Amino acid sequence: MDTQEYIAYQRSIKSYRDIKSGEISSYELGLEKGEKLGLEKGEKLGLEKGVESIIKNMHKNGAGADAISAMTGIELAKIESILSK
C-alpha cells in the first residue's frame, strides 16, 4: 500500500467512524425523546385516574355532581361522564 492509498484508507475509516457516531447520537436522542414522551403520557394518565378516583369518592360520600363541580372547578358534563362509567 503506497502513501496515497494509506491516506485514503485512513480517511475512509474516519468517515465510517463519524457516520457511526452520528447514528449512535441520533439513536440516543430518539430514545431520550421517546422516554420523555412516555413519561409525560404516563403522568397525564395517572393524574386523570387520580381525579376520577377523587370524583367517585366524593360522590360515594354523598356529594352531588353540582357540588363536586363547584368544589373542583371541573365541568359538570365531565363529572357526569366520569360518574356514569
N, CA, C and O atoms as a MOPAC input file, in Angstrom:
PM7 MOZYME 1SCF
protein

 N      0.85400 1    -1.16000 1     0.00000 1
 C      0.00000 1     0.00000 1     0.00000 1
 C      0.90500 1     1.23000 1     0.00000 1
 O      1.78000 1     1.37600 1     0.85400 1
 N      0.67800 1     2.10300 1    -0.96700 1
 C      1.50100 1     3.31000 1    -1.00100 1
 C      0.88500 1     4.39400 1    -0.09900 1
 O     -0.17200 1     4.19200 1     0.49900 1
 N      1.55800 1     5.52900 1    -0.01600 1
 C      1.15300 1     6.60300 1     0.89500 1
 C     -0.23600 1     7.14600 1     0.57500 1
 O     -1.02600 1     7.39200 1     1.48700 1
 N     -0.54100 1     7.33600 1    -0.69500 1
 C     -1.85500 1     7.87800 1    -1.07500 1
 C     -2.97200 1     6.89200 1    -0.72900 1
 O     -4.04300 1     7.30000 1    -0.27800 1
 N     -2.73000 1     5.62000 1    -0.93500 1
 C     -3.72400 1     4.60800 1    -0.58400 1
 C     -3.93000 1     4.57100 1     0.93400 1
 O     -5.05400 1     4.43600 1     1.41700 1
 N     -2.84400 1     4.69100 1     1.66000 1
 C     -2.93100 1     4.68100 1     3.11700 1
 C     -3.73600 1     5.88500 1     3.61600 1
 O     -4.58200 1     5.74200 1     4.49800 1
 N     -3.47500 1     7.06300 1     3.05800 1
 C     -4.21200 1     8.27400 1     3.43800 1
 C     -5.69600 1     8.11200 1     3.10200 1
 O     -6.55400 1     8.47900 1     3.90500 1
 N     -6.00100 1     7.56900 1     1.93100 1
 C     -7.39100 1     7.34400 1     1.53700 1
 C     -8.06000 1     6.35300 1     2.49200 1
 O     -9.21400 1     6.53200 1     2.87900 1
 N     -7.32600 1     5.31600 1     2.86100 1
 C     -7.84800 1     4.32300 1     3.79900 1
 C     -8.16600 1     4.96700 1     5.14600 1
 O     -9.23800 1     4.73500 1     5.70600 1
 N     -7.25200 1     5.76700 1     5.66400 1
 C     -7.45500 1     6.43700 1     6.94800 1
 C     -8.66500 1     7.38700 1     6.88300 1
 O     -9.43900 1     7.48300 1     7.83600 1
 N     -8.81200 1     8.07000 1     5.77100 1
 C     -9.96600 1     8.97400 1     5.60100 1
 C    -11.27700 1     8.17800 1     5.57900 1
 O    -12.28100 1     8.60800 1     6.14700 1
 N    -11.25600 1     7.03900 1     4.93200 1
 C    -12.48100 1     6.23400 1     4.87300 1
 C    -12.84000 1     5.69500 1     6.26000 1
 O    -14.01700 1     5.61700 1     6.61300 1
 N    -11.83500 1     5.32700 1     7.03600 1
 C    -12.08300 1     4.87500 1     8.41200 1
 C    -12.67000 1     6.01600 1     9.23700 1
 O    -13.62300 1     5.81900 1     9.99100 1
 N    -12.09100 1     7.22100 1     9.08900 1
 C    -12.59900 1     8.37500 1     9.83100 1
 C    -14.03900 1     8.67100 1     9.42400 1
 O    -14.87800 1     8.95100 1    10.28000 1
 N    -14.32800 1     8.61300 1     8.14600 1
 C    -15.69400 1     8.85500 1     7.67200 1
 C    -16.65300 1     7.82400 1     8.25000 1
 O    -17.74900 1     8.17000 1     8.69200 1
 N    -16.24800 1     6.56800 1     8.24900 1
 C    -17.07500 1     5.49900 1     8.81500 1
 C    -17.35500 1     5.75300 1    10.29300 1
 O    -18.49100 1     5.62200 1    10.75000 1
 N    -16.30700 1     6.11600 1    11.03800 1
 C    -16.48200 1     6.38100 1    12.47100 1
 C    -17.39600 1     7.58600 1    12.70200 1
 O    -18.21700 1     7.57600 1    13.61900 1
 N    -17.25600 1     8.61000 1    11.88100 1
 C    -18.11500 1     9.79700 1    12.00200 1
 C    -19.58200 1     9.43100 1    11.75700 1
 O    -20.47500 1     9.88400 1    12.47300 1
 N    -19.81100 1     8.61200 1    10.74400 1
 C    -21.18600 1     8.18200 1    10.43200 1
 C    -21.74800 1     7.37000 1    11.57900 1
 O    -22.87300 1     7.61700 1    12.01600 1
 N    -20.98700 1     6.40300 1    12.07800 1
 C    -21.45300 1     5.56700 1    13.18500 1
 C    -21.70700 1     6.40300 1    14.43700 1
 O    -22.67700 1     6.16800 1    15.15800 1
 N    -20.84700 1     7.36300 1    14.69100 1
 C    -21.02200 1     8.23500 1    15.84600 1
 C    -22.31800 1     9.03900 1    15.71600 1
 O    -23.04100 1     9.21900 1    16.69500 1
 N    -22.60200 1     9.51100 1    14.52700 1
 C    -23.84700 1    10.24500 1    14.26900 1
 C    -25.05900 1     9.36300 1    14.43300 1
 O    -26.08100 1     9.80200 1    14.96000 1
 N    -24.96200 1     8.11300 1    13.98600 1
 C    -26.07800 1     7.17700 1    14.13800 1
 C    -26.36000 1     6.91400 1    15.61100 1
 O    -27.51700 1     6.87900 1    16.02800 1
 N    -25.31700 1     6.73200 1    16.39000 1
 C    -25.49200 1     6.47200 1    17.81700 1
 C    -26.10700 1     7.69500 1    18.48200 1
 O    -27.02000 1     7.56500 1    19.29600 1
 N    -25.61600 1     8.87200 1    18.14300 1
 C    -26.15500 1    10.09600 1    18.73000 1
 C    -27.62200 1    10.25500 1    18.36600 1
 O    -28.42900 1    10.62100 1    19.22000 1
 N    -27.98200 1     9.99200 1    17.12900 1
 C    -29.37300 1    10.09400 1    16.69800 1
 C    -30.24000 1     9.08500 1    17.42400 1
 O    -31.35800 1     9.39700 1    17.83400 1
 N    -29.72600 1     7.88100 1    17.58000 1
 C    -30.45900 1     6.83300 1    18.30400 1
 C    -30.68700 1     7.25100 1    19.75100 1
 O    -31.79600 1     7.13200 1    20.27100 1
 N    -29.63500 1     7.74200 1    20.39700 1
 C    -29.75300 1     8.15800 1    21.79300 1
 C    -30.72000 1     9.32600 1    21.93500 1
 O    -31.49800 1     9.37000 1    22.88800 1
 N    -30.68200 1    10.26700 1    21.00400 1
 C    -31.60000 1    11.39900 1    21.02900 1
 C    -33.03700 1    10.91500 1    20.86600 1
 O    -33.93400 1    11.38000 1    21.56900 1
 N    -33.25400 1     9.99600 1    19.95500 1
 C    -34.58500 1     9.43400 1    19.75700 1
 C    -35.07100 1     8.69200 1    20.98500 1
 O    -36.24400 1     8.77600 1    21.34700 1
 N    -34.17000 1     7.97000 1    21.62200 1
 C    -34.50600 1     7.23300 1    22.83700 1
 C    -34.89700 1     8.19600 1    23.95500 1
 O    -35.87700 1     7.96100 1    24.66300 1
 N    -34.14200 1     9.26900 1    24.11500 1
 C    -34.45100 1    10.27000 1    25.13800 1
 C    -35.82100 1    10.88800 1    24.89500 1
 O    -36.62000 1    11.03300 1    25.81900 1
 N    -36.08400 1    11.25100 1    23.63800 1
 C    -37.37400 1    11.85600 1    23.30900 1
 C    -38.51200 1    10.87800 1    23.57800 1
 O    -39.56100 1    11.26900 1    24.09000 1
 N    -38.30900 1     9.61300 1    23.23600 1
 C    -39.32500 1     8.59700 1    23.47300 1
 C    -39.60200 1     8.39800 1    24.95100 1
 O    -40.75400 1     8.27100 1    25.36500 1
 N    -38.54100 1     8.37200 1    25.74400 1
 C    -38.71200 1     8.21200 1    27.18800 1
 C    -39.45900 1     9.40000 1    27.77000 1
 O    -40.35300 1     9.23300 1    28.59900 1
 N    -39.09400 1    10.59000 1    27.34000 1
 C    -39.74100 1    11.80800 1    27.84600 1
 C    -41.22000 1    11.80600 1    27.48300 1
 O    -42.06800 1    12.11800 1    28.31900 1
 N    -41.52700 1    11.45500 1    26.24200 1
 C    -42.91900 1    11.40800 1    25.80100 1
 C    -43.69600 1    10.36600 1    26.59400 1
 O    -44.83000 1    10.61600 1    27.00300 1
 N    -43.09800 1     9.21000 1    26.81100 1
 C    -43.74700 1     8.15500 1    27.59200 1
 C    -44.01600 1     8.58800 1    29.02400 1
 O    -45.08500 1     8.31500 1    29.56900 1
 N    -43.05500 1     9.25800 1    29.62900 1
 C    -43.24100 1     9.74700 1    30.99100 1
 C    -44.33900 1    10.79300 1    31.06200 1
 O    -45.15000 1    10.78900 1    31.98800 1
 N    -44.36600 1    11.68400 1    30.08800 1
 C    -45.40100 1    12.71800 1    30.06300 1
 C    -46.79500 1    12.09100 1    29.91400 1
 O    -47.73400 1    12.48200 1    30.60700 1
 N    -46.91800 1    11.12500 1    29.01300 1
 C    -48.20200 1    10.45800 1    28.82400 1
 C    -48.61200 1     9.70500 1    30.08000 1
 O    -49.77700 1     9.74800 1    30.47400 1
 N    -47.67100 1     9.01800 1    30.71200 1
 C    -47.95300 1     8.27800 1    31.93800 1
 C    -48.37000 1     9.20000 1    33.07300 1
 O    -49.28200 1     8.89100 1    33.83900 1
 N    -47.69600 1    10.32700 1    33.16900 1
 C    -48.02300 1    11.29600 1    34.20900 1
 C    -49.43100 1    11.85400 1    33.98900 1
 O    -50.20300 1    11.99400 1    34.93800 1
 N    -49.75300 1    12.16400 1    32.75700 1
 C    -51.08300 1    12.69800 1    32.42900 1
 C    -52.16600 1    11.66200 1    32.73100 1
 O    -53.20300 1    11.99000 1    33.30800 1
 N    -51.92100 1    10.42300 1    32.33900 1
 C    -52.88600 1     9.35300 1    32.58600 1
 C    -53.07600 1     9.13100 1    34.08300 1
 O    -54.20200 1     8.96300 1    34.55200 1
 N    -51.99100 1     9.12900 1    34.82100 1
 C    -52.06800 1     8.95800 1    36.27100 1
 C    -52.85100 1    10.07600 1    36.93700 1
 O    -53.63500 1     9.83400 1    37.85600 1
 N    -52.64000 1    11.29400 1    36.47600 1
 C    -53.35700 1    12.44100 1    37.01500 1
 C    -54.85100 1    12.32600 1    36.72600 1
 O    -55.68000 1    12.59600 1    37.59500 1
 N    -55.18900 1    11.92400 1    35.50100 1
 C    -56.59600 1    11.75900 1    35.13200 1
 C    -57.26300 1    10.68200 1    35.98800 1
 O    -58.38600 1    10.86400 1    36.45700 1
 N    -56.57300 1     9.56900 1    36.19000 1
 C    -57.11700 1     8.48100 1    37.00600 1
 C    -57.31200 1     8.94500 1    38.45300 1
 O    -58.29300 1     8.58300 1    39.10300 1
 N    -56.37800 1     9.74200 1    38.94300 1
 C    -56.49300 1    10.26900 1    40.30300 1
 C    -57.69700 1    11.18400 1    40.45000 1
 O    -58.42200 1    11.10200 1    41.44100 1
 N    -57.91500 1    12.04600 1    39.48000 1
 C    -59.06800 1    12.94800 1    39.50000 1
 C    -60.36100 1    12.13800 1    39.45500 1
 O    -61.30300 1    12.42500 1    40.19400 1
 N    -60.40500 1    11.13100 1    38.59100 1
 C    -61.59800 1    10.27400 1    38.51100 1
 C    -61.87000 1     9.60600 1    39.85300 1
 O    -63.01600 1     9.54000 1    40.29700 1
 N    -60.82700 1     9.11500 1    40.49300 1
 C    -60.97700 1     8.45200 1    41.78300 1
 C    -61.51900 1     9.41700 1    42.83000 1
 O    -62.40300 1     9.05300 1    43.60600 1
 N    -61.01100 1    10.61600 1    42.86100 1
 C    -61.47300 1    11.61700 1    43.82800 1
 C    -62.94300 1    11.95200 1    43.58800 1
 O    -63.72800 1    12.03700 1    44.53300 1
 N    -63.30900 1    12.14200 1    42.32500 1
 C    -64.69900 1    12.45500 1    41.99700 1
 C    -65.61900 1    11.32100 1    42.43300 1
 O    -66.67400 1    11.56900 1    43.01600 1
 N    -65.23400 1    10.10100 1    42.16200 1
 C    -66.06200 1     8.95000 1    42.54800 1
 C    -66.17500 1     8.83500 1    44.06600 1
 O    -67.24800 1     8.52500 1    44.58400 1
 N    -65.08200 1     9.08200 1    44.78000 1
 C    -65.11900 1     9.02700 1    46.24600 1
 C    -65.98400 1    10.13900 1    46.82100 1
 O    -66.72300 1     9.91700 1    47.78100 1
 N    -65.90000 1    11.32600 1    46.24600 1
 C    -66.74500 1    12.43000 1    46.71000 1
 C    -68.21500 1    12.07200 1    46.51800 1
 O    -69.04200 1    12.32000 1    47.39500 1
 N    -68.53000 1    11.49200 1    45.37500 1
 C    -69.91200 1    11.11200 1    45.08200 1
 C    -70.36900 1     9.99100 1    46.03100 1
 O    -71.49700 1    10.00300 1    46.52400 1
 N    -69.48700 1     9.04200 1    46.27300 1
 C    -69.80400 1     7.93100 1    47.17300 1
 C    -70.09900 1     8.43900 1    48.59000 1
 O    -70.89100 1     7.84600 1    49.32200 1
 N    -69.45300 1     9.54000 1    48.95800 1
 C    -69.64300 1    10.11500 1    50.29100 1
 C    -70.75600 1    11.15800 1    50.33800 1
 O    -70.86400 1    11.92500 1    51.29500 1
 N    -71.57800 1    11.17700 1    49.29600 1
 C    -72.78000 1    11.99300 1    49.33700 1
 C    -72.75500 1    13.29600 1    48.55800 1
 O    -73.77500 1    13.98400 1    48.51000 1
 N    -71.65800 1    13.66100 1    47.95700 1
 C    -71.60500 1    14.90900 1    47.19300 1
 C    -72.25600 1    14.70800 1    45.82700 1
 O    -71.98200 1    13.72800 1    45.13400 1
 N    -73.11000 1    15.63600 1    45.45700 1
 C    -73.74000 1    15.57500 1    44.14900 1
 C    -72.80400 1    16.11400 1    43.07900 1
 O    -71.78700 1    16.73700 1    43.38300 1
 N    -73.15700 1    15.86900 1    41.83300 1
 C    -72.31900 1    16.30900 1    40.70900 1
 C    -72.14100 1    17.82300 1    40.71700 1
 O    -71.05300 1    18.31900 1    40.42700 1
 N    -73.20200 1    18.56100 1    41.04700 1
 C    -73.10200 1    20.02900 1    41.09400 1
 C    -72.11000 1    20.48100 1    42.16100 1
 O    -71.29800 1    21.37700 1    41.93000 1
 N    -72.18500 1    19.85000 1    43.33000 1
 C    -71.27800 1    20.21200 1    44.42200 1
 C    -69.83800 1    19.86200 1    44.06300 1
 O    -68.91800 1    20.63000 1    44.34100 1
 N    -69.65100 1    18.70600 1    43.44900 1
 C    -68.29500 1    18.29000 1    43.04800 1
 C    -67.73200 1    19.29100 1    42.03900 1
 O    -66.56400 1    19.67300 1    42.11000 1
 N    -68.57500 1    19.70400 1    41.10900 1
 C    -68.14200 1    20.68200 1    40.11000 1
 C    -67.75600 1    21.99700 1    40.77400 1
 O    -66.74000 1    22.59600 1    40.42100 1
 N    -68.55100 1    22.44600 1    41.72400 1
 C    -68.26300 1    23.70000 1    42.41600 1
 C    -66.97000 1    23.60300 1    43.22500 1
 O    -66.20300 1    24.56500 1    43.27900 1
 N    -66.72000 1    22.45300 1    43.85400 1
 C    -65.53100 1    22.29700 1    44.69200 1
 C    -64.25400 1    22.09900 1    43.87900 1
 O    -63.18200 1    22.53600 1    44.29700 1
 N    -64.35800 1    21.44900 1    42.73000 1
 C    -63.15300 1    21.10900 1    41.96300 1
 C    -62.90500 1    22.02800 1    40.77400 1
 O    -61.78000 1    22.13400 1    40.28800 1
 N    -63.96600 1    22.69300 1    40.30700 1
 C    -63.82000 1    23.53400 1    39.12300 1
 C    -63.87500 1    22.74500 1    37.82600 1
 O    -63.61000 1    23.28000 1    36.74900 1
 N    -64.22000 1    21.47100 1    37.94000 1
 C    -64.31900 1    20.61200 1    36.75400 1
 C    -65.73000 1    20.75400 1    36.19000 1
 O    -66.70500 1    20.81700 1    36.94000 1
 N    -65.82700 1    20.80300 1    34.87300 1
 C    -67.12700 1    20.96600 1    34.21700 1
 C    -68.09000 1    19.86000 1    34.63900 1
 O    -67.70200 1    18.70300 1    34.80100 1
 N    -69.34400 1    20.24300 1    34.81200 1
 C    -70.38200 1    19.31900 1    35.23500 1
 C    -70.51000 1    18.14300 1    34.27100 1
 O    -70.67500 1    17.00400 1    34.70800 1
 N    -70.43500 1    18.40300 1    32.96600 1
 C    -70.55200 1    17.33600 1    31.96300 1
 C    -69.45800 1    16.28800 1    32.13300 1
 O    -69.71100 1    15.09300 1    31.98100 1
 N    -68.25200 1    16.73000 1    32.44500 1
 C    -67.14100 1    15.78500 1    32.64500 1
 C    -67.37600 1    14.95900 1    33.89500 1
 O    -67.13300 1    13.75200 1    33.89600 1
 N    -67.84800 1    15.59600 1    34.96000 1
 C    -68.13200 1    14.87300 1    36.19300 1
 C    -69.21000 1    13.83100 1    35.97200 1
 O    -69.08600 1    12.69100 1    36.42000 1
 N    -70.26600 1    14.22500 1    35.28200 1
 C    -71.34800 1    13.29100 1    34.99900 1
 C    -70.85500 1    12.12600 1    34.14400 1
 O    -71.27700 1    10.98600 1    34.33600 1
 N    -69.97400 1    12.41400 1    33.21200 1
 C    -69.39600 1    11.36600 1    32.36500 1
 C    -68.58600 1    10.37200 1    33.20300 1
 O    -68.67800 1     9.16100 1    33.00100 1
 N    -67.80300 1    10.88800 1    34.13200 1
 C    -66.98100 1    10.03300 1    34.99500 1
 C    -67.87700 1     9.18400 1    35.90000 1
 O    -67.62400 1     7.99400 1    36.09100 1
 N    -68.91100 1     9.79100 1    36.44900 1
 C    -69.79500 1     9.07500 1    37.36800 1
 C    -70.63700 1     8.01300 1    36.65600 1
 O    -71.10100 1     7.06300 1    37.28600 1
 N    -70.83200 1     8.17400 1    35.35300 1
 C    -71.64600 1     7.20700 1    34.61500 1
 C    -70.84600 1     5.97400 1    34.18800 1
 O    -71.41900 1     5.01000 1    33.68100 1
 N    -69.54600 1     6.00200 1    34.38800 1
 C    -68.68900 1     4.86600 1    33.99500 1
 C    -68.88900 1     3.69800 1    34.91400 1
 O    -68.25400 1     2.65800 1    34.73800 1

